[in-house]
XYZ file of C-alpha atoms in Angstrom:
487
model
C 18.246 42.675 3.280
C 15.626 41.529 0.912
C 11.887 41.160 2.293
C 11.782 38.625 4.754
C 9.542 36.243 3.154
C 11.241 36.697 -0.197
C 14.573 35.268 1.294
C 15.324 31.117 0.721
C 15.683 28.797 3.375
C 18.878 29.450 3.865
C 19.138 32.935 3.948
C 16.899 33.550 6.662
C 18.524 30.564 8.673
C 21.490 32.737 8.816
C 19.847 35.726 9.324
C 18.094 33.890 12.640
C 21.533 32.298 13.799
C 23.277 35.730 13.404
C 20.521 37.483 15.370
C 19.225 40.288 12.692
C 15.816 38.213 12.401
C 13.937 36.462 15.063
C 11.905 33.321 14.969
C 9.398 35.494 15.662
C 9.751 38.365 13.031
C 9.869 34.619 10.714
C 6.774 33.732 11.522
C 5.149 36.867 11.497
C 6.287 37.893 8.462
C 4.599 34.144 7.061
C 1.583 34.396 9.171
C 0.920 37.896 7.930
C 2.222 36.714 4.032
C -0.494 33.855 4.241
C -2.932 36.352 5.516
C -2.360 38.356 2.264
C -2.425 35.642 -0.133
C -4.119 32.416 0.904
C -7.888 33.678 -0.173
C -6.085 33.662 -3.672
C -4.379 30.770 -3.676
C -5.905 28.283 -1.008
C -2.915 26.342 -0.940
C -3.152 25.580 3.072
C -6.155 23.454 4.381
C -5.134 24.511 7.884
C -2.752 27.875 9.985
C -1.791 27.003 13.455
C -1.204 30.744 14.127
C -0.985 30.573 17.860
C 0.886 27.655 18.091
C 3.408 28.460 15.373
C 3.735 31.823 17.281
C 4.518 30.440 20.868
C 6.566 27.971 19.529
C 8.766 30.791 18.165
C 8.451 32.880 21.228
C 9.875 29.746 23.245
C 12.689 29.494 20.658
C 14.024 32.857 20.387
C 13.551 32.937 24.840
C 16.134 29.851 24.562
C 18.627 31.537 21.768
C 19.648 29.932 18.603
C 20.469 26.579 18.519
C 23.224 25.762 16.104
C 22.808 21.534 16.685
C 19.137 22.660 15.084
C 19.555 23.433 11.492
C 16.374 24.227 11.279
C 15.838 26.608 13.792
C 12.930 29.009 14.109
C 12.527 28.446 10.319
C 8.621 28.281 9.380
C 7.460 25.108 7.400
C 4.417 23.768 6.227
C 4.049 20.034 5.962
C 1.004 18.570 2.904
C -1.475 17.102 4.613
C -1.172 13.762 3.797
C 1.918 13.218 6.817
C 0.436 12.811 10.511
C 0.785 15.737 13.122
C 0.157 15.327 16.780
C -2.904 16.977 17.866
C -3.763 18.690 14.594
C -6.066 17.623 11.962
C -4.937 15.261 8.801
C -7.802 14.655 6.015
C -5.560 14.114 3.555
C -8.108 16.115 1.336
C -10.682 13.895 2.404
C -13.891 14.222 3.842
C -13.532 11.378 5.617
C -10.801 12.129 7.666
C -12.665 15.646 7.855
C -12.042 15.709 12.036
C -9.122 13.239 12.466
C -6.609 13.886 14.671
C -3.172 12.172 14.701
C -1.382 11.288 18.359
C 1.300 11.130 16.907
C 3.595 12.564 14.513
C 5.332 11.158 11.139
C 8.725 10.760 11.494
C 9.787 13.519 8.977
C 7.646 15.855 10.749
C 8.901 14.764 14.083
C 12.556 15.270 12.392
C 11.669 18.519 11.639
C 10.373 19.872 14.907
C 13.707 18.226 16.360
C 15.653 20.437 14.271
C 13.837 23.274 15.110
C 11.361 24.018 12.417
C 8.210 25.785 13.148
C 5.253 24.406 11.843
C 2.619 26.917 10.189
C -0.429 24.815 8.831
C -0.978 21.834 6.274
C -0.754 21.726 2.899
C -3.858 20.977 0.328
C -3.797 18.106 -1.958
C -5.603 15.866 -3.973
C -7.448 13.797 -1.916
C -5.259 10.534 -0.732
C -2.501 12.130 -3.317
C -4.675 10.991 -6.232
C -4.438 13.347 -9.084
C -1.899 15.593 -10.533
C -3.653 19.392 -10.203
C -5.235 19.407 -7.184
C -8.259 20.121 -8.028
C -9.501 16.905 -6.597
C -9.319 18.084 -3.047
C -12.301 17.566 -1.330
C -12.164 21.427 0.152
C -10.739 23.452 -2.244
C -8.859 23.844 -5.331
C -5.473 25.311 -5.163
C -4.386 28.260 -7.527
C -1.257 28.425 -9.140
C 0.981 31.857 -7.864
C 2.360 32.373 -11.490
C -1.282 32.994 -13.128
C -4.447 31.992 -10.603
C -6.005 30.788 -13.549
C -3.919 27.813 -13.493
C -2.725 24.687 -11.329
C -0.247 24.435 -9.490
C 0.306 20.664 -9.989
C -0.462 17.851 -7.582
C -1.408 15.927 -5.426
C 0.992 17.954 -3.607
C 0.117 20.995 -5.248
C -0.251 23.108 -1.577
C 2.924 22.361 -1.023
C 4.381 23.874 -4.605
C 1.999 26.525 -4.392
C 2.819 27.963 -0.700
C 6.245 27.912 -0.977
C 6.104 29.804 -4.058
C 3.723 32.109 -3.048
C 6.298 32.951 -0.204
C 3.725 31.793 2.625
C 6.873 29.441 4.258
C 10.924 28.836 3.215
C 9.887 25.455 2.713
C 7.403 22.502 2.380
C 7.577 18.753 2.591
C 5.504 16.901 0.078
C 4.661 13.118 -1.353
C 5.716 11.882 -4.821
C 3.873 8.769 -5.706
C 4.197 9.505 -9.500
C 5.319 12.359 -9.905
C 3.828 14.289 -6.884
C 6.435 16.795 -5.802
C 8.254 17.174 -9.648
C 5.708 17.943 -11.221
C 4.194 20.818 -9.131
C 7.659 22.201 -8.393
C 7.910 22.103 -12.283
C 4.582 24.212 -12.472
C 5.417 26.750 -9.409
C 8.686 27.550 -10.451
C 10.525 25.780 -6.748
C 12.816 22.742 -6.707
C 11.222 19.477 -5.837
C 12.729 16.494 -4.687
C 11.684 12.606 -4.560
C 14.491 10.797 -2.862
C 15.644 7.354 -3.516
C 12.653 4.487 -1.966
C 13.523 3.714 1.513
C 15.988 6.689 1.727
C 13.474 8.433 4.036
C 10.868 7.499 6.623
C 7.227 6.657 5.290
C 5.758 5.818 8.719
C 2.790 8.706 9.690
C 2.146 8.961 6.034
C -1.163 8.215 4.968
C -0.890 5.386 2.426
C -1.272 6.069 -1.089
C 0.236 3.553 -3.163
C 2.904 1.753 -0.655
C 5.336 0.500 -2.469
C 5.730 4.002 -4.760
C 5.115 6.574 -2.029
C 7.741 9.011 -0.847
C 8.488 11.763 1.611
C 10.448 14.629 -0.068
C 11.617 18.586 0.457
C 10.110 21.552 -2.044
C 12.135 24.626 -1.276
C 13.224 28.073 -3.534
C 16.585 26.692 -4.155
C 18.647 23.521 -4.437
C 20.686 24.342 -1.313
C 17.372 24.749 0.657
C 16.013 21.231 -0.660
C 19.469 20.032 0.405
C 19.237 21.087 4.056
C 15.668 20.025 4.554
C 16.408 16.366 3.147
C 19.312 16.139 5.076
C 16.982 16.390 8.526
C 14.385 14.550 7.146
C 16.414 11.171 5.133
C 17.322 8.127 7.628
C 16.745 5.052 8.376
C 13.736 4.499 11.002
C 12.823 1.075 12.583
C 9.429 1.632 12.645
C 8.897 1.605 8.551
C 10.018 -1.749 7.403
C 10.820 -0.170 3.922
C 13.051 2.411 5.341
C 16.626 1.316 4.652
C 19.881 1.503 7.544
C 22.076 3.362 5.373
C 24.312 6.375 5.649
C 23.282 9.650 4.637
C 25.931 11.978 2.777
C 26.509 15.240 3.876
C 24.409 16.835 1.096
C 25.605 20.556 1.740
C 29.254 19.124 1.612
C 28.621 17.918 -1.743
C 27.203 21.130 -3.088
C 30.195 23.187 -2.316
C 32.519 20.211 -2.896
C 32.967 21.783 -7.217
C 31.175 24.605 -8.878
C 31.463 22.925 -12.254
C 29.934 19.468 -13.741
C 33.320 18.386 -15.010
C 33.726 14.355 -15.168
C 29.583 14.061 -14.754
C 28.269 11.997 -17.847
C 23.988 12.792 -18.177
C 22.132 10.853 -20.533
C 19.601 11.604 -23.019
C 16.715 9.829 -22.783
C 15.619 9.417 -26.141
C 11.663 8.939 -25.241
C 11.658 11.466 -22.959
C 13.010 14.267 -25.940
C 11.731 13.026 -29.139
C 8.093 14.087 -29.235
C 5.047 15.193 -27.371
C 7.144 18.088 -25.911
C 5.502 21.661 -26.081
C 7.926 24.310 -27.950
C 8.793 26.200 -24.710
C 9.346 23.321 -22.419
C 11.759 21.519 -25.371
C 13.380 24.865 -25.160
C 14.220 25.704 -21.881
C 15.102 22.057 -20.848
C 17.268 22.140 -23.945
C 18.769 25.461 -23.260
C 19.555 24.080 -19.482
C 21.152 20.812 -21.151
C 23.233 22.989 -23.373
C 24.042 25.107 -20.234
C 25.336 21.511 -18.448
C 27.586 20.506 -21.463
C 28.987 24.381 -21.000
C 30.024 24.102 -17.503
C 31.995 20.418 -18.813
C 29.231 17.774 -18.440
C 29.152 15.273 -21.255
C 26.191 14.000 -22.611
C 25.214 10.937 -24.384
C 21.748 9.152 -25.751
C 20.086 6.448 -23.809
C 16.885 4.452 -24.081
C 14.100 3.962 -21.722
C 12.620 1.519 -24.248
C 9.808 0.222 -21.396
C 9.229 4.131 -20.628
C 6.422 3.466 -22.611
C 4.543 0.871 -20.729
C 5.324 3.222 -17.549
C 1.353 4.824 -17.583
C -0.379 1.481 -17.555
C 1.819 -0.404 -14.870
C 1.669 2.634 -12.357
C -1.925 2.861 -13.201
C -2.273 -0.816 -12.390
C 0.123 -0.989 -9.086
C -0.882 2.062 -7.589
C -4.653 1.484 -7.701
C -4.368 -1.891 -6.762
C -2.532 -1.395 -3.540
C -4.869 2.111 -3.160
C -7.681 -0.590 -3.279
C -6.386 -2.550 -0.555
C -4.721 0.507 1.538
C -7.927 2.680 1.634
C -10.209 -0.254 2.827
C -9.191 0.468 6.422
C -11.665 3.810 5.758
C -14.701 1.473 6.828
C -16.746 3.823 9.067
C -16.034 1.377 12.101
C -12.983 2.553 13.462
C -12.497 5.818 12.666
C -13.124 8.435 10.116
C -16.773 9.349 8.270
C -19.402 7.266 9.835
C -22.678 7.468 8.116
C -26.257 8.079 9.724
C -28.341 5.891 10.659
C -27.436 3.055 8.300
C -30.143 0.269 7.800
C -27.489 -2.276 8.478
C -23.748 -3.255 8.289
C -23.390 -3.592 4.509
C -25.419 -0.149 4.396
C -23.000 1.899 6.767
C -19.698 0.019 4.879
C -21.486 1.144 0.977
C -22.455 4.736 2.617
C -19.735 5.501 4.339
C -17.503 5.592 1.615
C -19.399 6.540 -1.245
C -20.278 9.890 1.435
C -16.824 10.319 2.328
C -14.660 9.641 -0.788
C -14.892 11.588 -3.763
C -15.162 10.604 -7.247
C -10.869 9.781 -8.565
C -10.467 8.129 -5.494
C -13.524 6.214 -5.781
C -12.799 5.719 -9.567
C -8.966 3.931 -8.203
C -10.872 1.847 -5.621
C -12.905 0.781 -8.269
C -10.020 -0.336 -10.811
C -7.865 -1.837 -7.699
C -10.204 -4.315 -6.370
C -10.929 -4.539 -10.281
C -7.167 -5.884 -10.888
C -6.305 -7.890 -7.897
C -9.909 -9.638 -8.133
C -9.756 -13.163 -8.982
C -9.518 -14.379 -12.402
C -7.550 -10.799 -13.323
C -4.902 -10.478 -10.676
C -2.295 -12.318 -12.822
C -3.392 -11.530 -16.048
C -3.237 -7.456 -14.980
C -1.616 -7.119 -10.773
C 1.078 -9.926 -11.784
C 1.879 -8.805 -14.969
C 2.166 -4.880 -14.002
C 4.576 -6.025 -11.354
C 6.974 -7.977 -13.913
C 7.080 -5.708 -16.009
C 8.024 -3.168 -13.573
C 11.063 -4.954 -12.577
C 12.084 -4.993 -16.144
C 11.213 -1.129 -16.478
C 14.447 -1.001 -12.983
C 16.514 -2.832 -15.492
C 16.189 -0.635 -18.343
C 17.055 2.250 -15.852
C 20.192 0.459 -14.805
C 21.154 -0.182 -18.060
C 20.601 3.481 -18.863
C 22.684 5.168 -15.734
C 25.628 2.570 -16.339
C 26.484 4.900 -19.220
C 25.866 7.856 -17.498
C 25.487 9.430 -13.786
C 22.464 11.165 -14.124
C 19.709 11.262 -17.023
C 17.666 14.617 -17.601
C 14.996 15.509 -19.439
C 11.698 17.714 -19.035
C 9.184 17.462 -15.993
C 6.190 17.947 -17.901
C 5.302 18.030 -21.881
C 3.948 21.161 -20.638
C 3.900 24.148 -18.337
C 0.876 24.803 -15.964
C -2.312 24.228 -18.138
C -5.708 26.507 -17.021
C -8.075 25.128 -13.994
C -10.793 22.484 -15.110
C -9.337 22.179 -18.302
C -8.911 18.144 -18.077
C -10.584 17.452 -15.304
C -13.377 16.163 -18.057
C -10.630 13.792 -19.558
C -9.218 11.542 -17.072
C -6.983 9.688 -19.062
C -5.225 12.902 -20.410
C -4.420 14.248 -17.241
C -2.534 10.802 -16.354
C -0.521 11.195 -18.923
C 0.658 14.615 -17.330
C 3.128 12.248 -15.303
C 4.686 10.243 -18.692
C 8.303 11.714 -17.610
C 7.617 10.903 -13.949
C 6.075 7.690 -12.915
C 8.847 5.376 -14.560
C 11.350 6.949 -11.720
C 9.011 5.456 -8.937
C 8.453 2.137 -10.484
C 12.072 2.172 -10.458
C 12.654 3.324 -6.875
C 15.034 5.919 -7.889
C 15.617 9.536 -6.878
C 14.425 11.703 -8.784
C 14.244 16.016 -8.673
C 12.852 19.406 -10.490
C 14.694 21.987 -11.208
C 13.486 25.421 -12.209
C 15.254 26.603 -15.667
C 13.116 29.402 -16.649
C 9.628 30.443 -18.019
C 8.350 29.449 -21.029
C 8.417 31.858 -24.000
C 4.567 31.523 -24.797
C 2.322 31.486 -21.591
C 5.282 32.890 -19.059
C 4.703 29.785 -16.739
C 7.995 28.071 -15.191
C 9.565 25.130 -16.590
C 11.199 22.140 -14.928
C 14.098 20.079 -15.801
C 14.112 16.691 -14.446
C 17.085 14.846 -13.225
C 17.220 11.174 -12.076
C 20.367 9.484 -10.143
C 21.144 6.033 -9.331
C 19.618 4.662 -6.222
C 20.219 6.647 -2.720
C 22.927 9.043 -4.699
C 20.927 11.772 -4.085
C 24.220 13.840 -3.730
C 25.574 13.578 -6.497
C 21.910 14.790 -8.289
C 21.650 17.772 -6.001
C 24.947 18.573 -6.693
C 24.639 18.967 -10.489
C 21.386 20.516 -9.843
C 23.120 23.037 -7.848
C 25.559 23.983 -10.362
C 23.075 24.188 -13.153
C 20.681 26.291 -10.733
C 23.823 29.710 -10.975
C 23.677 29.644 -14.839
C 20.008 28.622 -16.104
C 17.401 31.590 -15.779
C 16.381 32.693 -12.580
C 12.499 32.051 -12.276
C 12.315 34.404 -9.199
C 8.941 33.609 -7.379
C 5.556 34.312 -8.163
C 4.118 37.956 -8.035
C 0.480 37.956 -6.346
């Protein structure tokens, strides 16, 4: 048996159903793993040590469970999703001593199924930025090379699971959130379809782009987590009353990628694309066509308008979700203000840091009047048209793939001067949440020049998430084995 906190998600599931590992040997072994490696990393804002520890005490008293699929296995959940009785700042210092009643659905779904949770994830503060290094506490490391980041906003969650501190992690993709630091940490990442599962507990970002999704060490792992997590839920209006596949049925259901058609997209291959990344993406596409997937070109020809509507939609309904962050109800408060206008200005200004500031800013900017329809309206048409284009492309194809990233994991601070290059970071990934679609990484190796992993990105039609996962999962036996990170 390999080290216990080197197995996947799956493996040490079995190993706790067939008895050789206990829930708590698990958490031990994760406990004492973060112990080792979170002054490094700092990808965990919080540990609930004790709890996680009688919770697997109580579970391993009561036996395994096999109507939990996710028993005794320890999680950690970014801190952006609500947990009962333990803190949420969603990188924030001013939600530095909330306290949820409550829990988010997914994270409720996951306790149900018998997950253990170990601590919260860091992130950019309100999931704004793409490296976490805008968290208002810390700035996470990536495992591959500390020098580097692992990604964001959900960059705690990439960088735990790969540094083997939990089997898995749920994250938030707004633009790009869980690709692109599964792309950088070398883990699979998955944004599911809009609606397909439960926003309500999550602290709102950008509303109509947010979503819950699974980062695990394999696609199988992603698979089981999603399929606990994905459902519809009455109390979040967007979630959607549909059925939800089997998704491990459909990874076992063919070992090859025979009859599956993936497009090209032609913007998303063409240029920009560092050497290694072109080459390991291409080398994974090549690996695709091998195991009898065809492929054809397609065009995204709005792709390129994808930056400055997300950049216009997402700050604009940031603007109006983060207003609730007053200092009346709850939240920073600051002291002794003169008067009301005083406490509203220096509350925030105290309690938000400088990107999210920077999207309040450019939100109220848009929807104010005399620019909402020449920038809010327009963004939003244009978006539908950019859904169009994608239909157009997948009704030539089942799936379209191309990179995560132009790059691989570039060095801390290195754009944090340039604001406008680090948005385009997410050129591959926003379009796919305009669009609503699902959307996944996929590890395919590490890139010939700075060793960092590469991602390949695959997008399916709307709530097939099945079908994705399963090509993923027969791509995932023949492309390079990334292996995890070596602190």
């Amino acid at each position: 048996m390999p080290e216990l906190t080197q197995m996947t998600l799956s493996e040490v599931r079995k190993a706790l159903a067939d008895k050789t590992v206990s829930a708590a040997e698990a958490t031990e072994a994760a406990l004492t793993r973060i112990a080792e490696t979170e002054p490094k990393v700092q990808a965990l804002l919080s540990v609930q040590a004790e709890e996680a520890r009688a919770q697997a005490k109580a579970l391993d008293a009561q036996g395994p469970d096999a109507s939990k699929p996710l028993w005794g296995v320890p999680l950690v959940v970014k801190d952006v999703l609500a947990t009962k009785g333990v803190t949420t700042t969603c990188g924030s210092k001013i939600l530095e001593n909330f306290r949820p009643v409550y829990d988010a659905t997914a994270v409720a779904r996951l306790k149900d199924a018998g997950a253990i949770l170990l601590g919260k994830a860091n992130m950019d503060e309100f999931a704004m930025g793409s490296t976490t290094e805008n968290s208002a506490y810390c700035a996470t490391k990536n495992p591959w090379d500390l020098a580097r980041v692992p990604g964001g906003s959900s960059g705690g969650s990439g960088a735990t699971v790969a540094a083997g501190q939990c089997f898995g992690a749920l994250g938030t993709d707004t633009g790009g959130s869980i690709r692109l630091p599964a792309s950088f940490c070398g883990i699979v990442g998955v944004k599911p379809t809009y609606g397909r599962v439960s926003r309500f507990g999550m602290v709102a970002y950008a509303s109509s782009l947010d979503q819950i999704g699974p980062m695990a060490r394999s696609v199988e792992d992603a698979a089981r987590m999603l399929q606990v997590i994905a459902g519809h839920d009455e109390r979040d209006s967007t979630s959607v009353n549909a059925p939800v596949p089997d998704y491990l049925a459909a990874l076992s259901a063919k070992g090859d990628l025979k009859g599956l058609t993936i497009g090209l997209p032609s913007e998303y291959w063409d240029k920009g694309l560092s050497p290694e990344v072109a080459e390991a993406c291409g080398a994974a596409v090549k690996k695709a066509e091998e195991l009898g997937a065809k492929t054809v070109p397609v065009q995204l020809k709005l792709s390129q308008y994808a930056i400055a509507v997300y950049y216009i939609i997402a700050v604009a309904e940031a603007s109006s979700n983060l207003a609730r962050f007053d200092g009346v109800r709850y939240g920073h408060r600051a002291q002794n203000p003169a008067d009301l206008m005083d406490m509203y200005v220096r509350s925030r200004t105290e309690g938000f840091g400088d990107e999210v500031q920077r999207r309040i800013i450019l939100g109220t900017y848009v929807l104010s009047s005399g620019y909402y329809d020449a920038y809010y309206r327009k963004a939003a048409q244009v978006r539908r048209l950019i859904r169009q284009d994608f239909d157009t492309a997948l009704s030539q194809c089942d799936l379209l793939a191309g990179p995560v990233c132009p790059t691989t994991a570039f060095k801390v601070g290195e754009m944090t001067s340039d604001p406008l290059q680090m948005y385009l970071m997410d050129i591959f990934t926003i379009s796919t949440n305009l669009a609503g679609l699902p959307g996944m990484s996929l590890p395919v190796g590490l890139g010939r020049e700075t060793g960092m992993p590469v991602g390949l990105q695959l997008t399916g039609r709307a709530f097939d998430e099945a079908r994705m996962l399963q090509a993923a999962h027969a791509l995932e036996q023949c492309v390079p084995a990334t292996g995890m990170a070596k602190l």
